[in-house]
PDB file of C-alpha atoms and ligand atoms in Angstrom:
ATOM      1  CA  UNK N 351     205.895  85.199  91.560  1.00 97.00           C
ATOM      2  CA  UNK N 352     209.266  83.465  91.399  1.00 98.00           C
ATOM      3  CA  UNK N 353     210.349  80.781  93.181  1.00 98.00           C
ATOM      4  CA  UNK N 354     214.011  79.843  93.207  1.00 98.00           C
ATOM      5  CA  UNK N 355     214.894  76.057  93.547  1.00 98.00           C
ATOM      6  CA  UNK N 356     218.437  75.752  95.034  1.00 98.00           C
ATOM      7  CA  UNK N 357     219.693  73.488  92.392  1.00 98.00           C
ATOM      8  CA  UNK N 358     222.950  71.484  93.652  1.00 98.00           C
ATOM      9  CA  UNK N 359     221.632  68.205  95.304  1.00 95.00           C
ATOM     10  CA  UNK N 360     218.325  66.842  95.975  1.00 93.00           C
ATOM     11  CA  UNK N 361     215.293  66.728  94.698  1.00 95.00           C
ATOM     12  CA  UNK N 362     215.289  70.088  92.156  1.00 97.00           C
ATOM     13  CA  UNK N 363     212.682  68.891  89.493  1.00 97.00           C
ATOM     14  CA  UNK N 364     210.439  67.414  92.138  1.00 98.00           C
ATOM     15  CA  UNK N 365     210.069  70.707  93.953  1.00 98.00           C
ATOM     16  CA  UNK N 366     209.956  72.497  90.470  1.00 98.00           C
ATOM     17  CA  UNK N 367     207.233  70.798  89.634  1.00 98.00           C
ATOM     18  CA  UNK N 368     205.382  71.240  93.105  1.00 98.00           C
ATOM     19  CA  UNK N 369     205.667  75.368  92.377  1.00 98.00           C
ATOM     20  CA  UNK N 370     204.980  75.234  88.807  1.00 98.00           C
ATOM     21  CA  UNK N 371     201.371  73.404  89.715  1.00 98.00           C
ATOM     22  CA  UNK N 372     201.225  76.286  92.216  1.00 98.00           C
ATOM     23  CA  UNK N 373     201.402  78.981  88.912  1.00 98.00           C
ATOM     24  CA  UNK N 374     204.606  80.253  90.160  1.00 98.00           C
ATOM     25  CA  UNK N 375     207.877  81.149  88.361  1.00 98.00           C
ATOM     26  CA  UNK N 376     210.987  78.752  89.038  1.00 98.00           C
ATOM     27  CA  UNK N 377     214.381  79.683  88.775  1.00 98.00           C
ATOM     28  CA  UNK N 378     217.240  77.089  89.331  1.00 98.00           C
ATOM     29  CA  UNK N 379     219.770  78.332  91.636  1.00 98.00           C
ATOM     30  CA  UNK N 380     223.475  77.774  91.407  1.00 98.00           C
ATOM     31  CA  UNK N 381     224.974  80.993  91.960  1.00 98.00           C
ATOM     32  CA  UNK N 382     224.917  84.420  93.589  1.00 98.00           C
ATOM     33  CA  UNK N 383     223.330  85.487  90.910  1.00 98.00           C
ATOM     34  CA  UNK N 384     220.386  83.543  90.558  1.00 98.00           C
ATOM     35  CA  UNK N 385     218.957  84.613  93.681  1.00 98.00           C
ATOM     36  CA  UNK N 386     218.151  88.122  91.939  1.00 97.00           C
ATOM     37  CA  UNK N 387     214.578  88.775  91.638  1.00 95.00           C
ATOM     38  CA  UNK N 388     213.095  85.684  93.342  1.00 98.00           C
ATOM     39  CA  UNK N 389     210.461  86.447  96.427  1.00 98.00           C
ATOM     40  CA  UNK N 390     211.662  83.183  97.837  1.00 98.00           C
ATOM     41  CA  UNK N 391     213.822  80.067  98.037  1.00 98.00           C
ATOM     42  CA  UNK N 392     213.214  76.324  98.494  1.00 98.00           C
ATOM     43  CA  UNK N 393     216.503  74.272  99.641  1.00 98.00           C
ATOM     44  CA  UNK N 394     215.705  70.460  99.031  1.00 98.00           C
ATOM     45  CA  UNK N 395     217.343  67.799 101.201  1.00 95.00           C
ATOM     46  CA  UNK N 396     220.197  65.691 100.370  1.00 95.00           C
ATOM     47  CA  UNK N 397     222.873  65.214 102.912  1.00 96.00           C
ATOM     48  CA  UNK N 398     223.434  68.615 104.755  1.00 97.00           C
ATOM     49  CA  UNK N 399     227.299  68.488 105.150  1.00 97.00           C
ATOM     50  CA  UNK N 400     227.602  67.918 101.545  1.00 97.00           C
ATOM     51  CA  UNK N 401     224.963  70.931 100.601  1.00 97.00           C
ATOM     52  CA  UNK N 402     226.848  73.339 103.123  1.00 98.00           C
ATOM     53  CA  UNK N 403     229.999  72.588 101.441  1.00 98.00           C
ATOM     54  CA  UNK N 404     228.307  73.116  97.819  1.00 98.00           C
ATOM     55  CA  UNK N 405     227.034  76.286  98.952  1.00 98.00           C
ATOM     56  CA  UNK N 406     229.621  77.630 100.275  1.00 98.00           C
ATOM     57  CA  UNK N 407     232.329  76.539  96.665  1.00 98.00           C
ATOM     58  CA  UNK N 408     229.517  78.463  94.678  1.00 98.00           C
ATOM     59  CA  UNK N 409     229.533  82.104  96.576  1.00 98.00           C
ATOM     60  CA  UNK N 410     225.900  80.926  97.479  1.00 98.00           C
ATOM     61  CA  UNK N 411     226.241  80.385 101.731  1.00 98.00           C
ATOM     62  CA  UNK N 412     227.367  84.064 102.208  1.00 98.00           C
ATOM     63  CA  UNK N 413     224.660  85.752  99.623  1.00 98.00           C
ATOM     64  CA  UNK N 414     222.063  83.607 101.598  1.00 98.00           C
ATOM     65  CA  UNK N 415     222.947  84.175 105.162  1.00 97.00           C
ATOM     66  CA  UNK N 416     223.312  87.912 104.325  1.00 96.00           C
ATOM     67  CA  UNK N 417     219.770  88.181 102.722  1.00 96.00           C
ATOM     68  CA  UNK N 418     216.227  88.153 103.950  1.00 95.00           C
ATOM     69  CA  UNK N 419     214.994  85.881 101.375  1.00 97.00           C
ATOM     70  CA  UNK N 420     211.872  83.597 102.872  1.00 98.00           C
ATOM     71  CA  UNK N 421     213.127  80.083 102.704  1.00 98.00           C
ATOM     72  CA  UNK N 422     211.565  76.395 102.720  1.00 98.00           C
ATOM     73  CA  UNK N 423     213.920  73.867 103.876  1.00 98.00           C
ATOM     74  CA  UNK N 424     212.896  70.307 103.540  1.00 98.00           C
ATOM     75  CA  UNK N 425     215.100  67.501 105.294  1.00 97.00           C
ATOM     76  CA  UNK N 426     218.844  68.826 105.122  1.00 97.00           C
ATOM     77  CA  UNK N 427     217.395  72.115 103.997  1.00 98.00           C
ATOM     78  CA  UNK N 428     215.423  72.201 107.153  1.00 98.00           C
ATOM     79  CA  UNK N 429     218.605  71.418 109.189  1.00 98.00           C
ATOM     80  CA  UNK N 430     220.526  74.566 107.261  1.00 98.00           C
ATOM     81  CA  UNK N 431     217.364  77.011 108.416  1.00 98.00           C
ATOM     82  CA  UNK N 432     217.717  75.799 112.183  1.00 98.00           C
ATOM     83  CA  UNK N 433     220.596  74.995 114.740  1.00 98.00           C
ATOM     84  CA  UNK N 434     222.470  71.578 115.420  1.00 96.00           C
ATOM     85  CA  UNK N 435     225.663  71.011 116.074  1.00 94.00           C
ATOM     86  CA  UNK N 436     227.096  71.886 112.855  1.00 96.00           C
ATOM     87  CA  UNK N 437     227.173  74.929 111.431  1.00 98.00           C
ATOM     88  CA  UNK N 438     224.117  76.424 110.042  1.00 98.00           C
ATOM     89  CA  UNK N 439     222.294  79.811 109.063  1.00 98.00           C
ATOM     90  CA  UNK N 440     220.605  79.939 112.123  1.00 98.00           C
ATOM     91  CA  UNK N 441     217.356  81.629 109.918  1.00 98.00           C
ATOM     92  CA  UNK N 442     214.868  79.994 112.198  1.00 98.00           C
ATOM     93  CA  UNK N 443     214.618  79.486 116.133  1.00 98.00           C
ATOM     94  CA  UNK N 444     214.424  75.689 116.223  1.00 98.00           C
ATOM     95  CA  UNK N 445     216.946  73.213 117.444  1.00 98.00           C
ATOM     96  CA  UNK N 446     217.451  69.792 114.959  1.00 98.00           C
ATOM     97  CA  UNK N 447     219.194  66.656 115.651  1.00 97.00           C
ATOM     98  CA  UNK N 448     220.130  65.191 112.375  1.00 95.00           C
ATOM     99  CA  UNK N 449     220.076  61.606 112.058  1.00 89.00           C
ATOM    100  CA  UNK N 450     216.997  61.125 114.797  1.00 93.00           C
ATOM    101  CA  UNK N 451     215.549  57.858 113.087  1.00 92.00           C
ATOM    102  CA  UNK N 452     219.227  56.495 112.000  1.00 87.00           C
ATOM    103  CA  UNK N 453     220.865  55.715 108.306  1.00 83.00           C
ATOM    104  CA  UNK N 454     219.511  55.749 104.941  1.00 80.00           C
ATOM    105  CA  UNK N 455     217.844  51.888 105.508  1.00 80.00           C
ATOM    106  CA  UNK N 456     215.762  53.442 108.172  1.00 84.00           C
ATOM    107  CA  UNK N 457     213.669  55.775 105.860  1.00 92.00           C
ATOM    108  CA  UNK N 458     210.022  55.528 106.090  1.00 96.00           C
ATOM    109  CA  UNK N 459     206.463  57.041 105.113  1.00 97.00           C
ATOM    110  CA  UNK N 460     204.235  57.920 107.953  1.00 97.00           C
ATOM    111  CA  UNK N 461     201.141  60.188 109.112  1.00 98.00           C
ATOM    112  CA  UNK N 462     201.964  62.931 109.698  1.00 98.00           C
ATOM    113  CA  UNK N 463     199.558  65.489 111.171  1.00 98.00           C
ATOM    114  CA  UNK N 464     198.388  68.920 111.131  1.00 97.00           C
ATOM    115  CA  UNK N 465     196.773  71.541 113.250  1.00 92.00           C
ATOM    116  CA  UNK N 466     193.781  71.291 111.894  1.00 94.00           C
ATOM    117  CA  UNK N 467     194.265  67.402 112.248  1.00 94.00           C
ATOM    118  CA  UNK N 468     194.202  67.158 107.939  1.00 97.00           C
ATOM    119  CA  UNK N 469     197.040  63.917 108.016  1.00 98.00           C
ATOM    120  CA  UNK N 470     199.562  64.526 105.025  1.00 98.00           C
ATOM    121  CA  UNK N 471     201.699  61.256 103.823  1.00 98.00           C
ATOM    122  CA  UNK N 472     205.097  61.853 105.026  1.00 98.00           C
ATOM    123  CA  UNK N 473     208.208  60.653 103.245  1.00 97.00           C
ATOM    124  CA  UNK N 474     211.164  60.420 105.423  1.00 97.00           C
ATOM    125  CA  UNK N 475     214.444  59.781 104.120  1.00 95.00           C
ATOM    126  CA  UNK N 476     217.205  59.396 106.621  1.00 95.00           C
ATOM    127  CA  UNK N 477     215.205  61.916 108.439  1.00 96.00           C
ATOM    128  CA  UNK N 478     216.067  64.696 111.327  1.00 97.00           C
ATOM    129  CA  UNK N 479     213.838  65.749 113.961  1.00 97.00           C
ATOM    130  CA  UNK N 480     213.111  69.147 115.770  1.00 98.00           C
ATOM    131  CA  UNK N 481     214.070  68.640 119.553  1.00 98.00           C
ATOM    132  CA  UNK N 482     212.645  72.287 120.347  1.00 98.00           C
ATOM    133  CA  UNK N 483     210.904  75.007 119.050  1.00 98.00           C
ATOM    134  CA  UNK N 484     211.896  78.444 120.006  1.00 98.00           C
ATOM    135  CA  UNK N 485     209.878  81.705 120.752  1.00 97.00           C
ATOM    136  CA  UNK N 486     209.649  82.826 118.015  1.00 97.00           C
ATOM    137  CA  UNK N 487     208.835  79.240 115.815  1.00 98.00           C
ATOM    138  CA  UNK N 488     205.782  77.702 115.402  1.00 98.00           C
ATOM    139  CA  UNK N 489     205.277  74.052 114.992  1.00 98.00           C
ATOM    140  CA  UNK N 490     202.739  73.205 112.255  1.00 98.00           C
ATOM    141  CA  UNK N 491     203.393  69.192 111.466  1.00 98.00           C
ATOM    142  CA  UNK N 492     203.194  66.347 113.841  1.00 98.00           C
ATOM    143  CA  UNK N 493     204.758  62.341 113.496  1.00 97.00           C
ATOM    144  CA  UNK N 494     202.723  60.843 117.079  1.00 96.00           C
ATOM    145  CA  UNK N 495     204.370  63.635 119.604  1.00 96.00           C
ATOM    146  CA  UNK N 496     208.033  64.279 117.176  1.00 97.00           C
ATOM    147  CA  UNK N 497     207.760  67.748 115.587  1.00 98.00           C
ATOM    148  CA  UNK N 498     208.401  67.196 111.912  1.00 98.00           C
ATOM    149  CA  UNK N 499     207.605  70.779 110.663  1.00 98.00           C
ATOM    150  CA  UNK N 500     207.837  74.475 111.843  1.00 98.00           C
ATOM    151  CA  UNK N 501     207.136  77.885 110.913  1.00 98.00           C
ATOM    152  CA  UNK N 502     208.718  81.275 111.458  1.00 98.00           C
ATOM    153  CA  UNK N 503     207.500  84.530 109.626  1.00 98.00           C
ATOM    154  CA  UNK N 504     207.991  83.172 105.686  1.00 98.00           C
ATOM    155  CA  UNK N 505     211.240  80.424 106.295  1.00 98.00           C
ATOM    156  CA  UNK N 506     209.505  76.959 106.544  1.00 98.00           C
ATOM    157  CA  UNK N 507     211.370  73.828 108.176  1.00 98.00           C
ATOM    158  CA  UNK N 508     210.340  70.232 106.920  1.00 98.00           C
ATOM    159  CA  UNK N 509     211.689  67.260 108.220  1.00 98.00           C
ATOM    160  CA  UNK N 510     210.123  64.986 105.802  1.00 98.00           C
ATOM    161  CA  UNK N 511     209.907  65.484 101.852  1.00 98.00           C
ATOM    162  CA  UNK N 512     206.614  66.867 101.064  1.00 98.00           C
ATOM    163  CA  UNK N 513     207.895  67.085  97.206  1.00 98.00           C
ATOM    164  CA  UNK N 514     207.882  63.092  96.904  1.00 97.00           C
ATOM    165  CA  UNK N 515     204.225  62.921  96.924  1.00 96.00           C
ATOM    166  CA  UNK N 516     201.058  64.920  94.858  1.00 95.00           C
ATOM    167  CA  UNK N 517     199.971  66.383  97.933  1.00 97.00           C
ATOM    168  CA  UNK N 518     200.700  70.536  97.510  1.00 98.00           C
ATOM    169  CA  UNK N 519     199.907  71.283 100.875  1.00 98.00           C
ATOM    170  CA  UNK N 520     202.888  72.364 102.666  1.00 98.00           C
ATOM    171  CA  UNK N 521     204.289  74.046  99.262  1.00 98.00           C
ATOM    172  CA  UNK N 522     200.868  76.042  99.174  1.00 98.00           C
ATOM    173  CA  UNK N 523     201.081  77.148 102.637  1.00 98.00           C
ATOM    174  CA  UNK N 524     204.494  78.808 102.322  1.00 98.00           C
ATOM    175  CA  UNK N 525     203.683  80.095  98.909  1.00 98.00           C
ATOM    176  CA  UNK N 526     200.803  81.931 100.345  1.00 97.00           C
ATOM    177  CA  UNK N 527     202.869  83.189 103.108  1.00 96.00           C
ATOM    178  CA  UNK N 528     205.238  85.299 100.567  1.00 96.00           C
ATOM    179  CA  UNK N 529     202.263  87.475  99.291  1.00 81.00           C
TER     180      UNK N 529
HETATM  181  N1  LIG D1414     220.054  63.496 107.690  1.00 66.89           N
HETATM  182  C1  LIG D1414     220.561  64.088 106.513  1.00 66.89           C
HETATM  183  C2  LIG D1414     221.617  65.134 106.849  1.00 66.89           C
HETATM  184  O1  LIG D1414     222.212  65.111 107.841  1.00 66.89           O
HETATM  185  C3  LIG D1414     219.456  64.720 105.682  1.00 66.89           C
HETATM  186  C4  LIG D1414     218.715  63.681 104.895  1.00 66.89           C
HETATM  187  C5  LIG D1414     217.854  64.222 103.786  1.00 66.89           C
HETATM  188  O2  LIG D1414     217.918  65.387 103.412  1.00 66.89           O
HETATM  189  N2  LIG D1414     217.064  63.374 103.190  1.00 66.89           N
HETATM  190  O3  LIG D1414     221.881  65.999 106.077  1.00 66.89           O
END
C-alpha cells in the first residue's frame, strides 16, 4: 500500500514514520504528480491559511478537491477536510472552529477518549475543535464532551496530533479503512 505524506509544512517525517511502522509505502507529496498511485493521503497540521495557500502555488488544491483520494487530516489538515469559515474542501460533513483553545502558548496534552473508552495521549498544538458533526460523520475521539476526532467513509479528521506520540492507533484505524 502507499501512503502519500503531503510534504509542505508540518510534521512530514513524523507521520512517515507512523506509516512506515504500519508496513506501508510513503510517498512525499509536493506536486500533482505525486498523488499518482497512492490509495491515500495524510495532510499534517501546521497553520491552515498558510497550507491552503501552499497547496494551491503547487497545482496540488485543485488535483485534491477533484479526486476521491481517502484523506487523514490532523490539526490544520483536519480543518482543510471540514467547513469553517474559510475556505476549505468541504471532503467531510463536520463544522470546525479553528483556534477553539486560543494561540500557540495555549497548546496542551490531554486524554483523550475513545468509543471503546481505550484513552489515547493527545497532543494539541494551537488546536481546533469540531462544533458539529454532520449526517453523514461519525465522531470517534473525545477531550471531556469537545469532539476532537471524526470519521466519514475513508477521510479521517484529527484535531490533535496523533503523530507526536508512539501510539499508532488512529494511523492504524484509517490505514485499515483503505483496504
Ligand atoms: N489552528 C491552526 C490553524 O488555524 C492549526 C494548528 C495546527 O495545525 N497545529 O491552521
Amino acid at each position: 500500500m502507499n501512503i502519500g505524506i503531503l510534504a509542505l509544512q508540518g510534521a512530514v517525517s513524523e507521520h512517515k514514520s507512523c506509516m512506515c511502522n504500519l508496513g506501508t509505502d510513503v510517498i512525499e507529496v509536493r506536486k500533482p504528480n505525486d498523488l499518482n498511485g497512492i490509495h491515500g493521503l495524510i495532510m499534517p497540521g501546521g497553520e491552515s491559511t498558510t497550507l491552503r495557500k501552499l497547496l494551491k502555488n503547487s497545482g496540488l488544491w485543485v488535483a485534491i478537491k477533484e479526486m476521491d483520494l481517502p484523506i487523514m487530516g490532523t490539526c490544520a489538515g483536519a480543518i482543510l477536510l471540514g467547513k469553517c469559515d474559510d475556505e476549505t474542501f468541504t471532503k467531510m460533513d463536520i463544522e470546525i472552529n479553528r483556534n477553539y483553545y486560543g494561540r500557540q502558548k495555549d497548546s496542551f496534552e490531554a486524554s483523550i477518549t475513545l468509543e471503546n473508552k481505550n484513552v489515547f495521549n493527545g497532543v494539541f498544538i494551537r488546536a481546533p475543535v469540531i462544533t458539529s458533526v454532520g449526517e453523514k460523520a461519525t465522531a470517534i475521539a473525545w477531550k471531556g464532551e469537545e469532539i476532537v476526532g471524526c470519521i466519514e467513509g475513508k477521510n479521517m479528521a484529527l484535531t490533535f496530533h496523533p503523530e507526536l506520540t508512539s501510539d499508532l492507533t488512529f494511523h492504524k484505524m484509517w490505514k485499515d479503512r483503505l483496504k
